[in-house]
mmCIF file of C-alpha atoms in Angstrom:
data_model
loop_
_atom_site.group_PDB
_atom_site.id
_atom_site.type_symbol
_atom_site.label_atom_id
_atom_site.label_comp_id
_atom_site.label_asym_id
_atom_site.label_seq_id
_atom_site.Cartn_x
_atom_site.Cartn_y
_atom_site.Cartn_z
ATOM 1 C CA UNK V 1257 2.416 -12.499 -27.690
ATOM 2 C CA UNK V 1258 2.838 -10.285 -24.435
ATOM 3 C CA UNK V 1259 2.052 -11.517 -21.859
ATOM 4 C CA UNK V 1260 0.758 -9.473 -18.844
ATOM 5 C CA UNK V 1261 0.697 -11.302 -15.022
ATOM 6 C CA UNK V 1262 -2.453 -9.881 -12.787
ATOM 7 C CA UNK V 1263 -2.417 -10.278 -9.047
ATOM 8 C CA UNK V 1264 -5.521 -9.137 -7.730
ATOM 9 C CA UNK V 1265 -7.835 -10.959 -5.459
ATOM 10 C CA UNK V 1266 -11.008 -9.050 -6.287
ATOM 11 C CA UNK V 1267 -12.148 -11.810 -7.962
ATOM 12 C CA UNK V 1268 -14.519 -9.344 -10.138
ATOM 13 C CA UNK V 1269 -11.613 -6.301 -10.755
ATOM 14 C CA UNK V 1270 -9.208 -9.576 -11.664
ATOM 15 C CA UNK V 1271 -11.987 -10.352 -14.600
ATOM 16 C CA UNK V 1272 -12.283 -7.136 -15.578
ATOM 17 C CA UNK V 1273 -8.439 -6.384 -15.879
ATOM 18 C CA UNK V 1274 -8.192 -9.768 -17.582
ATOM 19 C CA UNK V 1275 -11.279 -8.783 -20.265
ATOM 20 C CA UNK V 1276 -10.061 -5.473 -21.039
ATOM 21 C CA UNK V 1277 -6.286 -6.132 -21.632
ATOM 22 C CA UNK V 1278 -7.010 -9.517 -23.916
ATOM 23 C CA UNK V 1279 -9.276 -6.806 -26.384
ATOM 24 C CA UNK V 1280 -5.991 -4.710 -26.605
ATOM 25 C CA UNK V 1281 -4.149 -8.278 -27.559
ATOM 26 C CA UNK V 1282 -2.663 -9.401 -24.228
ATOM 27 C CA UNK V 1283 -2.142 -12.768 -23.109
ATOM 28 C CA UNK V 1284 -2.688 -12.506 -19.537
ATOM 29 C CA UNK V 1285 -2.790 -14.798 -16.480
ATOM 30 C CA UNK V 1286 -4.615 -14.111 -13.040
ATOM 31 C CA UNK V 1287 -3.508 -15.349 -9.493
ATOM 32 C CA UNK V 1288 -6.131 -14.643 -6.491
ATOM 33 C CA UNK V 1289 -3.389 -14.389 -3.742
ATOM 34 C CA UNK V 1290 0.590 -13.320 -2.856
ATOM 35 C CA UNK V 1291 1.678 -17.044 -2.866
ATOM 36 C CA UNK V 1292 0.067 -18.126 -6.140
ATOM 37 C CA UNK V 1293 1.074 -14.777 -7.849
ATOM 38 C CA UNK V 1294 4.856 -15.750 -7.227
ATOM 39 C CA UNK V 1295 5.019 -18.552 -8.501
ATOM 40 C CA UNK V 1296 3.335 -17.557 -11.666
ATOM 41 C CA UNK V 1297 5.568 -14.572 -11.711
ATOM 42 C CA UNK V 1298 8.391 -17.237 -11.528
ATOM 43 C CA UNK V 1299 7.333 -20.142 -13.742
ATOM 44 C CA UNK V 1300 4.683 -18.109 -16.557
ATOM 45 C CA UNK V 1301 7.916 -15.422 -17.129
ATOM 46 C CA UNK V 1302 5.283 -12.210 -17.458
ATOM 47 C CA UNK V 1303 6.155 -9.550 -19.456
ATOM 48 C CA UNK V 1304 4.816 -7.097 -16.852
ATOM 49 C CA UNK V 1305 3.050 -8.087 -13.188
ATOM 50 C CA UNK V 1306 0.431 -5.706 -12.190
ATOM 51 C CA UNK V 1307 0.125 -6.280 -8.295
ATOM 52 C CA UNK V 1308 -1.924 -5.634 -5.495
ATOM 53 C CA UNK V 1309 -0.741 -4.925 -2.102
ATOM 54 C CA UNK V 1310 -3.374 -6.386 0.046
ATOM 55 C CA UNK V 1311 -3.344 -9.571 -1.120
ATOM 56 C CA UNK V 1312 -4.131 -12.853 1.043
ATOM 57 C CA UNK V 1313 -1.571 -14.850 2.317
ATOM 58 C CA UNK V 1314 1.730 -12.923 1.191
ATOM 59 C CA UNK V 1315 1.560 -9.050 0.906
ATOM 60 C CA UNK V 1316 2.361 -7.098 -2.485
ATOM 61 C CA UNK V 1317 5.246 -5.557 -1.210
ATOM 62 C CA UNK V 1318 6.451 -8.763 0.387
ATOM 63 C CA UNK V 1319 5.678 -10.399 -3.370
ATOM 64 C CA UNK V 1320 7.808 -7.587 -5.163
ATOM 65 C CA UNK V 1321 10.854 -7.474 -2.992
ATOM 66 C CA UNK V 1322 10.951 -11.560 -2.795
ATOM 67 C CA UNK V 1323 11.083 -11.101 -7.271
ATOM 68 C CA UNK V 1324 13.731 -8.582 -7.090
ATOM 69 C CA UNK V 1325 15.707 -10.009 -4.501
ATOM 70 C CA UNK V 1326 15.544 -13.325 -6.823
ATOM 71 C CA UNK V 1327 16.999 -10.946 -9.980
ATOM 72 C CA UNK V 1328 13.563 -10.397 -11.806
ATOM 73 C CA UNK V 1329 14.017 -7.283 -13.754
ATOM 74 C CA UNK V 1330 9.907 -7.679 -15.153
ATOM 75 C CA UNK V 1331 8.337 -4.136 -14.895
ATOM 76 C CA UNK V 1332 5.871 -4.150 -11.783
ATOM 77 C CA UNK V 1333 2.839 -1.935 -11.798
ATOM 78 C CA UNK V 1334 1.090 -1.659 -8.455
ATOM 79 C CA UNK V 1335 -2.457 -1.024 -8.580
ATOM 80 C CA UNK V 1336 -3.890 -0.645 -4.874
ATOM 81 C CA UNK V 1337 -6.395 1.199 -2.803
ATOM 82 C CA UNK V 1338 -3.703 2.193 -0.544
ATOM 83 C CA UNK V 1339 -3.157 6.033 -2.332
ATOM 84 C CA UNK V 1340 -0.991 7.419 0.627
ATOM 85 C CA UNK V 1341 2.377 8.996 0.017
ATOM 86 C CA UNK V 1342 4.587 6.261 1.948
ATOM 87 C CA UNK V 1343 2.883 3.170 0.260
ATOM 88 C CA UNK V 1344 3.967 4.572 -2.847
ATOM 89 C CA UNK V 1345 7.303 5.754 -1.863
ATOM 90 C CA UNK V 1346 7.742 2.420 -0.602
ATOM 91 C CA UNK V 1347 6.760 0.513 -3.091
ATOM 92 C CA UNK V 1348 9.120 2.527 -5.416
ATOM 93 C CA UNK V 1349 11.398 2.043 -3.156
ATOM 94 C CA UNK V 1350 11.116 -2.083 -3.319
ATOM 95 C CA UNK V 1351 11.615 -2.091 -7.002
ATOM 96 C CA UNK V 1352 7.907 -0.496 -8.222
ATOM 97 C CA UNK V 1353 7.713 0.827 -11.838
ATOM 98 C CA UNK V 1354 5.050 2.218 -12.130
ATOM 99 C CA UNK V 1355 2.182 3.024 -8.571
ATOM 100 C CA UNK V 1356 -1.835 3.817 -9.824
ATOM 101 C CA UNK V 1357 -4.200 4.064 -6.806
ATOM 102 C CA UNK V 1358 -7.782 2.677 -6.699
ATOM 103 C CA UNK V 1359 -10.381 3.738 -7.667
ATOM 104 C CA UNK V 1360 -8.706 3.981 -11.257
ATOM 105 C CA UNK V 1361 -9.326 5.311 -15.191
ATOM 106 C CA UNK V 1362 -9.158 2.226 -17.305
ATOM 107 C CA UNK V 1363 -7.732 3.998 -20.439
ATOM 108 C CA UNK V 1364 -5.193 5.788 -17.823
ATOM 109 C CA UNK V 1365 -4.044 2.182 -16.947
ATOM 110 C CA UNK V 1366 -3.911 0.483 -20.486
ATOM 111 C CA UNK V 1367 -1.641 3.919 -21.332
ATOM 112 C CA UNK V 1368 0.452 3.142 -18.256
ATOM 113 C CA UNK V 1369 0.596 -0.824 -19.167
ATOM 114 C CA UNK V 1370 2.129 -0.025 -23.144
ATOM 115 C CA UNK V 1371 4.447 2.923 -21.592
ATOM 116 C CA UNK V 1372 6.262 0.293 -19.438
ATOM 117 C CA UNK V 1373 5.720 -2.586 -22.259
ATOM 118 C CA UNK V 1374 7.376 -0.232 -24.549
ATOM 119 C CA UNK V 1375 10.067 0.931 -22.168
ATOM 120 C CA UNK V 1376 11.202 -3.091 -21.089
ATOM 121 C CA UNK V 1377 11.719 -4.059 -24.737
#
């Protein structure tokens, strides 16, 4: 089964992601914060990580260059309120796959979520 890593700590958006993306067949796991959301990254082996960037305790973008300065190729979708041209570039920049700003279509993201899915395998 895929499995899908969410690091988000909107505890209510986290359910929601969680909910939706189990109907479509996902196994997914949920970390509330930067810190916890590496090491699940690290020991749960995701088949994709959608991230946040304001996270507590370690940043998004601090998360996503830490995994691919460790060698973890595992497509990254960032999903953050911060829209603005140079987060994005930047978080392309830091190894990003995929950038969808906040507020956000649902069927957009699932879409998103199976074109990188598809793509890594």
């Amino acid at each position: 089964m895929t499995r899908i890593l969410v690091i988000e700590d909107n505890r209510n958006l986290a359910t929601g992601l969680r909910n939706n993306l189990e109907i479509e067949g996902y196994q997914v796991d949920v970390a509330g914060d930067g810190g916890s959301g590496l090491a699940l990254a690290r020991s749960a082996k995701p088949d994709l990580i959608i991230l946040d960037l304001m996270l507590p305790g370690m940043d998004g973008y601090r998360v996503l260059k830490t995994l691919r300065e460790e060698g973890t190729d595992t497509p990254v979708l960032i999903l953050s309120a911060r829209g603005e041209e140079t987060d994005k570039v930047l978080g392309f920049h830091l190894g990003a796959d995929d950038y969808v700003a906040k507020p956000f279509g649902l069927l957009e993201l699932l879409a998103r979520v199976d074109a990188l899915l598809r793509r890594a395998a």
